[in-house]
Amino acid sequence: MERGDVRAVGKEQVIALTTSDFLSNEALEEKNSGLSAWEQATEVLQLTQLGVDRSSWAAFWVTEHGYLCYANEGACQCLGYSRTQLYQMNIGDIDSEWGAAKWDQWWAAVKLRGSLTLETEHQRADGTAFPVELTANYVELKGSAYLCCFARDITKTKQAEVEWRHQQERERLVGAIATKIRQSLNLPEILQTTVDEVRQLLLTDRVLIFKFNPDWTGTVKVESVGQSSFSILEEIIYDPCFSEEYVRQYQEGRVRAITDIHSDGLDECHVKFLSQFQVRANLVVPILFNQELNITTNQQQLLDHQFSGYNVANSQLWGLLIAHHCQETRQWHEWEMDLLKQLATHAAIAIQQSTLFERLQLANRELELLATSDSLTGVANRRMFDEHLNREWRRMMREESWLSLILCDIDYFKRYNDNYGHQAGDACLQRVATAIRDAVRRPGDLVARYGGEEFAVILPNTNRTGALQVAEAIRMSVRDLGIPHCASGVAWMVTLSLGAATAFPSPNGEPEMLIAAADQALYEAKAKGRDRLAHSTLQRR
């Protein structure tokens, strides 16, 4: 059919086709009402025509050559054309996918299948496009063929799909970071993941986490930056307008979205500040610490804490989670603000959890130190001595090396206590312990309080000569203190007697043998007049 024949096949031919189909249905024979089949068909046809005309879906008939020969009111409203205009148009004028270059292909496909449903785009009279779901049905009448088409605007459906995908991505991101917080105490990794994923999701130029100092200066602690922007990681930042204008607002949990720094009414000093970092638009969310979560909070309770339960009134401002858009202005969406708020809360949990863990580690180290050190002198205690000696015995046995032990005893210390008092005795023990520790220089050596006024020194990888040198250095270091001891039977100052022993550890020996040998050497030193040292070497077995 030629374009000039379009009007001739308008409503009349559509009616003829519908009537023909209607009359072929035996169910519509003449009824008790007295109406003839033709009259019934005409009535139903009129109702059908009214229904199609008033449908919100666009309905139109297309000839074999792609021209529109019928369009309902829904098509006119969706497309912005009058019926007269549409009857002068080709299907390709409103749908480029059905244009002249592809028309034969589409026609053949619908003819072969009888019906075809697909998603495409229609073009309005104002030039805008919108997505539609189009169903085309192939029909023939009196030697002519047509496509009966129904199109449904699916703009809202598409928007809902996009929003659903955004929501799924947001939930995935928040869930992934929440899982990291529960499973990991690696704070740098958690925060870096946060800024990397946010920048990718928001398609922005820079995302950073900024930590405040007490004077409201601060440092960029973590950053994700695109190739088109420069890095400001570890930059120390001071915004002269911040403390006066924004501290209170952020402490109250305010989110600040700036579409354009030049037109959003910012103070000139703030515009100048942001411009130096190439910022054109930004989104700023506070990272708030809940003051109710402190060192007394059980760590597991912290991990299971409901992130949405933060009470802003009990929070303090730790820092900011910031998205920078540098190349152009940007209108921030509500979901983007919500996302950053959620992640800022998660970041606060992670930071505070890490802080608590560090404090816990420090407390554990202090407890461990208390458990392994002598509270009076600060050197290792007897428990630590026993563990260390056993460990070094096994190690020297593997390495096939010498192990030496020195036992040191303060000469006539009971007389010192009786003469000067126990407080002076404690002070004396502290000074002697320090002098011994200063004389033993290698990190692998251990000084311990063996009991009462007796000290022990473990010397790995040390033979007889080395042990004697260290022992003599210890003896002279204590003498050099010059601590008066008028009740001593040796000298006017505090002195030491020392017994050293050296062994080549083997499976046939035990650490106790080394202790016994050092104790025997100490006995010999005392027997020979004190303020001296003696040595014993265990024979290799």
XYZ file of C-alpha atoms in Angstrom:
541
model
C 0.000 0.000 0.000
C 1.344 3.424 -0.932
C 1.623 6.380 1.467
C -1.236 8.173 -0.324
C -3.595 5.314 0.525
C -3.137 5.550 4.274
C -6.312 7.468 4.996
C -8.377 5.071 2.845
C -7.620 2.178 5.207
C -8.207 4.040 8.417
C -11.025 3.136 10.799
C -13.225 1.494 8.138
C -10.735 -1.235 7.349
C -9.994 -1.781 11.048
C -13.762 -2.170 11.621
C -14.057 -4.572 8.718
C -11.280 -6.748 10.102
C -12.741 -6.784 13.605
C -16.257 -7.541 12.337
C -15.001 -10.397 10.183
C -13.240 -11.982 13.171
C -16.262 -11.388 15.363
C -18.754 -12.994 12.957
C -16.658 -16.103 12.676
C -17.290 -16.900 16.345
C -20.297 -19.192 16.753
C -20.601 -18.062 20.344
C -22.000 -14.765 19.108
C -25.089 -16.098 17.335
C -28.365 -14.283 17.728
C -29.527 -14.326 21.368
C -32.892 -14.003 23.098
C -32.549 -10.241 23.032
C -33.603 -10.246 19.431
C -30.390 -8.545 18.219
C -28.890 -9.952 15.077
C -25.303 -11.185 15.029
C -24.385 -8.136 12.964
C -25.927 -5.792 15.505
C -24.137 -7.577 18.359
C -20.864 -7.396 16.452
C -21.318 -3.719 15.782
C -22.030 -3.012 19.459
C -19.035 -5.003 20.713
C -16.862 -3.404 18.046
C -17.845 0.044 19.244
C -16.999 -0.919 22.826
C -13.665 -2.359 21.684
C -12.885 0.745 19.720
C -13.707 2.947 22.701
C -11.509 0.795 24.951
C -8.560 0.957 22.563
C -8.981 4.684 21.979
C -9.033 5.423 25.698
C -6.273 3.001 26.713
C -3.269 4.555 28.432
C -1.108 2.292 26.304
C -0.200 3.555 22.866
C -1.934 1.526 20.131
C -1.349 1.928 16.408
C -1.618 0.038 13.139
C 1.292 -0.049 10.712
C 1.078 -0.888 7.002
C 3.425 -3.215 5.181
C 5.560 -0.242 4.169
C 5.845 1.062 7.763
C 3.262 3.887 7.656
C 0.889 4.549 10.545
C -2.748 4.067 9.531
C -4.297 4.204 13.004
C -3.284 5.613 16.421
C -5.266 5.880 19.641
C -5.364 8.751 22.127
C -2.751 7.043 24.286
C -0.262 7.139 21.378
C -0.951 10.844 20.840
C -0.392 11.653 24.516
C 2.801 9.570 24.821
C 4.354 10.897 21.639
C 3.063 14.481 21.664
C 1.609 14.301 18.125
C -1.956 14.682 16.891
C -3.607 11.822 15.016
C -3.357 13.845 11.797
C 0.386 14.196 12.279
C 0.828 10.515 13.089
C -1.097 9.420 9.989
C 1.519 11.222 7.906
C 4.429 9.488 9.637
C 6.433 6.308 9.231
C 7.127 4.003 12.177
C 10.821 4.905 11.819
C 9.944 8.525 12.684
C 9.077 7.506 16.239
C 11.278 4.399 16.608
C 14.737 4.361 15.045
C 15.022 0.611 15.621
C 12.123 0.147 13.149
C 13.530 2.614 10.586
C 13.883 2.099 6.851
C 17.222 0.294 7.138
C 15.794 -2.387 9.438
C 12.126 -2.343 8.538
C 12.185 -5.338 6.207
C 14.001 -7.366 8.842
C 11.494 -6.506 11.570
C 8.520 -7.084 9.280
C 9.801 -10.515 8.300
C 10.430 -11.439 11.948
C 6.921 -10.496 13.083
C 5.336 -12.181 10.059
C 7.266 -15.385 10.773
C 6.432 -15.498 14.474
C 2.982 -13.935 14.315
C 3.743 -11.825 17.384
C 6.860 -10.174 18.792
C 7.469 -8.402 22.113
C 10.592 -6.356 22.758
C 11.949 -3.315 24.585
C 12.812 -0.277 22.491
C 12.750 3.550 22.602
C 10.175 5.949 21.161
C 10.888 9.521 20.171
C 8.544 12.286 21.286
C 7.680 15.364 19.232
C 10.007 17.444 21.485
C 12.943 15.199 20.636
C 13.135 13.364 23.968
C 13.207 9.587 24.049
C 11.588 7.170 26.492
C 11.731 3.380 26.889
C 8.729 1.265 25.897
C 7.705 -2.358 25.822
C 6.311 -2.946 22.330
C 4.141 -5.874 21.227
C 3.567 -6.217 17.458
C 1.015 -8.679 16.032
C 0.878 -9.659 12.339
C -2.598 -9.607 10.708
C -3.917 -9.840 7.129
C -7.164 -8.507 5.635
C -8.398 -8.570 2.034
C -4.933 -9.124 0.605
C -3.205 -6.496 2.779
C -0.980 -7.074 5.807
C -0.606 -4.955 8.927
C 1.114 -4.848 12.287
C -1.166 -4.174 15.240
C 1.144 -2.605 17.846
C 0.729 -1.840 21.531
C 3.417 0.154 23.365
C 3.715 0.634 27.137
C 5.873 3.404 28.650
C 8.287 1.608 31.011
C 10.205 4.668 32.211
C 9.187 4.095 35.837
C 10.005 0.403 35.541
C 13.475 1.210 34.230
C 14.010 3.783 36.944
C 12.929 1.230 39.527
C 15.386 -1.277 38.041
C 18.195 1.266 38.208
C 17.290 2.147 41.786
C 17.106 -1.547 42.654
C 20.576 -2.102 41.203
C 21.873 0.907 43.147
C 20.253 -0.438 46.302
C 21.750 -3.882 45.731
C 25.188 -2.357 45.164
C 24.855 -0.193 48.270
C 23.787 -3.163 50.365
C 26.658 -5.212 48.951
C 29.176 -2.482 49.753
C 27.850 -1.800 53.258
C 27.617 -5.536 53.938
C 31.165 -6.159 52.717
C 32.589 -3.417 54.916
C 30.513 -4.547 57.903
C 31.882 -8.072 57.408
C 35.444 -6.739 57.274
C 34.873 -4.917 60.536
C 33.626 -8.103 62.201
C 36.343 -10.324 60.758
C 39.378 -8.059 60.650
C 41.212 -5.690 62.936
C 43.261 -4.335 60.042
C 42.005 -0.752 60.186
C 44.034 0.602 57.210
C 42.639 -2.161 54.993
C 39.045 -1.503 56.102
C 39.263 2.254 55.539
C 41.066 1.903 52.191
C 38.392 -0.510 50.984
C 35.738 1.983 52.067
C 37.110 4.926 50.073
C 37.987 2.807 47.012
C 34.517 1.290 46.765
C 32.727 4.577 47.417
C 34.650 6.347 44.655
C 33.884 3.543 42.219
C 30.190 3.466 43.145
C 29.717 7.253 43.039
C 31.927 7.694 39.956
C 33.588 10.700 41.542
C 37.154 12.035 41.472
C 38.337 11.704 45.061
C 37.093 10.097 48.271
C 38.960 10.554 51.537
C 38.814 10.117 55.287
C 39.991 13.139 57.249
C 40.973 13.074 60.944
C 40.744 16.149 63.174
C 43.308 17.410 65.640
C 42.169 19.145 68.847
C 42.619 22.584 67.187
C 40.417 21.497 64.212
C 43.334 21.188 61.861
C 43.652 17.678 60.532
C 45.210 15.145 58.208
C 43.969 13.163 55.216
C 44.504 9.644 56.595
C 43.067 7.539 53.725
C 42.379 8.448 50.104
C 41.182 7.044 46.774
C 41.846 9.361 43.834
C 41.260 9.159 40.079
C 43.825 9.845 37.390
C 42.369 13.265 36.612
C 42.925 14.594 40.161
C 45.991 14.946 42.362
C 46.567 13.183 45.668
C 46.262 14.969 49.003
C 47.085 11.926 51.171
C 48.743 12.896 54.497
C 48.092 16.551 53.673
C 47.804 18.652 56.828
C 44.738 20.819 56.271
C 43.491 23.930 57.978
C 40.239 25.568 56.955
C 39.965 28.998 58.659
C 36.179 28.988 58.271
C 35.632 25.516 59.665
C 35.755 25.943 63.429
C 33.403 28.909 63.395
C 30.843 27.693 60.857
C 30.729 23.919 60.698
C 31.960 22.177 63.874
C 28.631 22.360 65.690
C 26.701 21.291 62.584
C 28.850 18.215 62.006
C 28.802 17.321 65.696
C 25.013 17.201 65.350
C 25.356 14.723 62.475
C 24.688 17.103 59.593
C 25.472 15.963 56.036
C 26.641 18.760 53.738
C 26.106 18.443 49.988
C 27.575 21.182 47.783
C 26.456 21.174 44.151
C 28.695 24.041 43.049
C 31.109 25.847 45.354
C 30.635 29.061 43.354
C 26.847 29.217 43.555
C 25.870 27.510 46.833
C 26.401 30.549 49.054
C 29.678 29.507 50.663
C 31.911 31.997 52.430
C 34.677 33.307 50.214
C 37.339 31.790 52.471
C 35.715 28.355 52.124
C 35.467 28.681 48.333
C 39.151 29.605 48.197
C 40.016 26.687 50.472
C 38.167 24.109 48.335
C 39.460 25.532 45.063
C 43.073 24.822 45.998
C 42.192 21.108 45.929
C 40.353 21.425 42.573
C 37.006 20.781 44.280
C 33.929 21.915 42.339
C 31.298 19.932 44.264
C 31.551 17.812 47.393
C 29.622 15.641 49.803
C 30.730 15.685 53.454
C 29.572 13.301 56.195
C 30.826 13.435 59.807
C 32.506 10.448 61.452
C 31.195 10.487 64.986
C 32.425 8.494 67.980
C 29.801 7.335 70.416
C 31.094 8.277 73.841
C 29.175 5.398 75.401
C 31.584 2.980 73.687
C 34.767 3.054 75.748
C 37.499 0.753 76.976
C 35.144 -0.961 79.418
C 32.893 -2.126 76.581
C 33.266 -5.827 75.831
C 34.861 -6.274 72.414
C 32.306 -8.821 71.260
C 29.478 -6.479 72.198
C 31.186 -3.828 70.095
C 31.341 -6.186 67.111
C 27.648 -7.054 67.470
C 26.606 -3.444 68.067
C 23.766 -2.269 65.850
C 25.289 0.400 63.646
C 22.017 2.305 63.390
C 21.886 2.670 67.152
C 24.387 5.496 67.435
C 23.103 8.376 69.509
C 24.318 11.640 67.979
C 23.743 13.468 71.255
C 26.406 11.282 72.906
C 28.907 11.514 70.050
C 32.093 13.422 69.434
C 33.450 14.482 66.039
C 36.458 12.347 65.043
C 36.701 13.252 61.361
C 34.940 13.414 58.000
C 34.166 11.081 55.107
C 34.311 13.283 51.985
C 33.584 12.798 48.281
C 35.156 15.367 45.919
C 33.839 16.033 42.416
C 36.547 18.056 40.709
C 35.756 18.299 36.990
C 32.242 19.760 37.083
C 29.252 20.577 39.244
C 27.201 17.707 40.609
C 23.724 17.232 42.026
C 24.035 14.728 44.850
C 21.197 12.217 45.233
C 19.517 11.206 48.453
C 20.754 7.622 48.155
C 24.343 8.885 47.850
C 23.982 10.830 51.074
C 22.416 7.834 52.817
C 25.242 5.594 51.605
C 27.966 7.871 52.979
C 26.103 8.212 56.282
C 25.983 4.427 56.662
C 29.640 4.032 55.749
C 30.700 6.870 58.059
C 28.994 5.031 60.910
C 30.761 1.812 59.938
C 34.083 3.647 59.709
C 33.523 5.058 63.203
C 32.864 1.550 64.503
C 36.025 0.248 62.807
C 38.188 3.107 64.110
C 36.858 2.852 67.619
C 37.129 -0.927 67.573
C 40.743 -0.636 66.449
C 41.450 1.901 69.197
C 39.951 -0.379 71.813
C 41.935 -3.311 70.481
C 45.178 -1.333 70.649
C 44.402 -0.399 74.225
C 43.612 -4.016 74.980
C 46.909 -5.115 73.448
C 48.763 -2.512 75.511
C 46.987 -3.682 78.652
C 47.829 -7.286 77.810
C 51.470 -6.385 77.284
C 51.504 -4.617 80.635
C 49.909 -7.649 82.283
C 52.417 -9.916 80.577
C 55.232 -7.690 81.766
C 53.865 -7.806 85.298
C 53.646 -11.591 85.080
C 57.236 -11.991 83.872
C 59.083 -9.215 85.670
C 60.047 -8.559 89.256
C 57.876 -5.781 90.642
C 60.669 -4.310 92.813
C 63.681 -4.315 90.506
C 62.069 -4.375 87.048
C 64.226 -7.232 85.778
C 62.810 -10.664 84.862
C 61.318 -12.734 87.684
C 62.025 -16.366 88.597
C 59.230 -17.673 86.356
C 60.649 -15.827 83.360
C 64.134 -17.071 84.240
C 63.035 -20.721 84.247
C 61.189 -20.408 80.906
C 64.027 -18.531 79.247
C 66.718 -20.934 80.446
C 64.800 -23.971 79.155
C 64.179 -22.252 75.839
C 67.809 -21.208 75.396
C 69.066 -24.669 76.393
C 67.044 -26.220 73.548
C 68.092 -23.512 71.117
C 71.809 -23.832 71.905
C 71.462 -27.598 71.545
C 70.077 -27.125 68.022
C 72.721 -24.564 67.147
C 75.492 -26.588 68.851
C 76.724 -23.574 70.775
C 77.779 -22.652 74.342
C 75.373 -21.472 77.026
C 76.588 -19.707 80.185
C 74.865 -18.799 83.444
C 75.992 -16.349 86.142
C 74.542 -16.339 89.671
C 75.176 -13.104 91.653
C 74.698 -12.693 95.400
C 74.979 -9.421 97.343
C 77.545 -9.906 100.077
C 76.182 -9.782 103.632
C 72.849 -8.362 102.506
C 71.055 -9.458 105.706
C 73.462 -7.274 107.683
C 72.700 -4.407 105.247
C 68.952 -4.717 105.928
C 69.460 -4.988 109.671
C 71.705 -1.927 109.700
C 69.998 0.382 107.223
C 66.407 -0.863 107.218
C 64.252 -2.644 104.650
C 63.448 0.491 102.635
C 67.139 1.110 102.110
C 67.514 -2.585 101.311
C 64.864 -2.325 98.568
C 66.598 0.731 97.117
C 69.887 -1.151 97.185
C 68.367 -4.092 95.301
C 66.991 -1.724 92.661
C 70.361 -0.039 92.101
C 72.220 -3.347 91.958
C 69.702 -4.742 89.426
C 70.181 -1.679 87.229
C 73.962 -1.977 87.425
C 73.827 -5.656 86.406
C 71.458 -4.884 83.526
C 73.738 -2.082 82.315
C 76.726 -4.418 82.305
C 74.902 -7.040 80.219
C 74.669 -5.428 76.803
C 73.410 -8.003 74.302
C 69.630 -8.078 73.563
C 69.502 -11.882 73.784
C 70.944 -11.976 77.331
C 68.557 -12.074 80.283
C 68.939 -10.555 83.763
C 66.567 -11.969 86.390
C 66.001 -11.733 90.122
C 66.639 -15.296 91.183
C 65.440 -14.860 94.746
C 65.947 -12.464 97.671
C 69.290 -10.704 97.113
C 70.345 -13.121 94.382
C 70.363 -12.348 90.653
C 70.960 -14.547 87.596
C 72.229 -13.777 84.101
C 71.628 -16.105 81.118
C 74.189 -15.727 78.304
C 73.414 -17.640 75.069
C 76.224 -18.253 72.554
C 78.786 -17.480 75.301
C 81.790 -19.661 76.202
C 83.865 -19.686 79.401
C 85.977 -16.656 78.432
C 82.949 -14.561 77.554
C 81.135 -15.533 80.754
C 84.126 -14.505 82.887
C 84.361 -11.160 81.115
C 80.661 -10.395 81.716
C 80.844 -11.553 85.329
C 83.809 -9.292 86.046
C 82.032 -6.359 84.355
C 79.022 -6.964 86.611
C 81.173 -7.146 89.769
C 82.941 -3.883 88.993
C 79.703 -2.141 87.949
C 78.215 -2.833 91.393
C 81.385 -1.762 93.206
C 81.387 1.477 91.202
C 77.978 2.319 92.663
C 79.724 3.035 95.947
C 76.723 2.122 98.072
C 77.934 2.341 101.710
C 77.843 -0.945 103.661
C 79.578 -0.474 107.013
C 78.349 -3.855 108.247
C 80.030 -5.731 105.395
C 82.857 -8.044 106.272
C 84.420 -7.469 102.831
C 84.540 -3.775 101.983
C 83.008 -0.466 102.972
C 80.612 -0.593 99.974
C 78.124 -3.111 98.610
C 79.834 -5.942 96.677
C 78.879 -9.083 94.805
C 80.022 -12.688 94.813
C 79.497 -14.411 91.456
C 79.442 -18.010 90.277
C 79.560 -18.704 86.542
C 79.008 -21.958 84.694
C 79.276 -22.841 81.018
C 77.777 -25.838 79.182
C 77.503 -27.206 75.672
C 73.829 -28.312 75.797
C 73.082 -31.837 74.600
C 70.160 -34.268 74.789
C 71.949 -36.043 77.651
C 71.969 -32.926 79.832
C 69.414 -30.674 81.516
C 69.287 -26.931 82.370
C 69.230 -27.815 86.065
C 72.799 -29.127 85.701
C 73.918 -25.662 84.592
C 72.157 -24.073 87.594
C 73.794 -26.536 89.956
C 77.233 -25.852 88.481
C 76.778 -22.054 88.760
C 75.541 -22.430 92.326
C 78.633 -24.504 93.198
C 80.875 -21.830 91.654
C 79.083 -19.173 93.700
C 79.690 -21.192 96.859
C 83.377 -21.343 95.996
C 83.551 -17.567 95.446
C 82.029 -16.963 98.865
C 84.293 -19.511 100.488
C 87.336 -17.736 99.075
C 86.459 -14.397 100.672
C 83.526 -12.954 98.617
C 83.654 -9.924 96.267
C 85.011 -12.236 93.598
C 83.927 -14.724 90.970
C 84.457 -18.413 90.294
C 83.700 -20.506 87.217
C 82.740 -24.055 86.434
C 82.514 -25.756 83.022
C 80.246 -28.753 82.414
C 81.951 -31.443 80.396
C 80.433 -32.200 76.998
C 78.635 -35.560 76.842
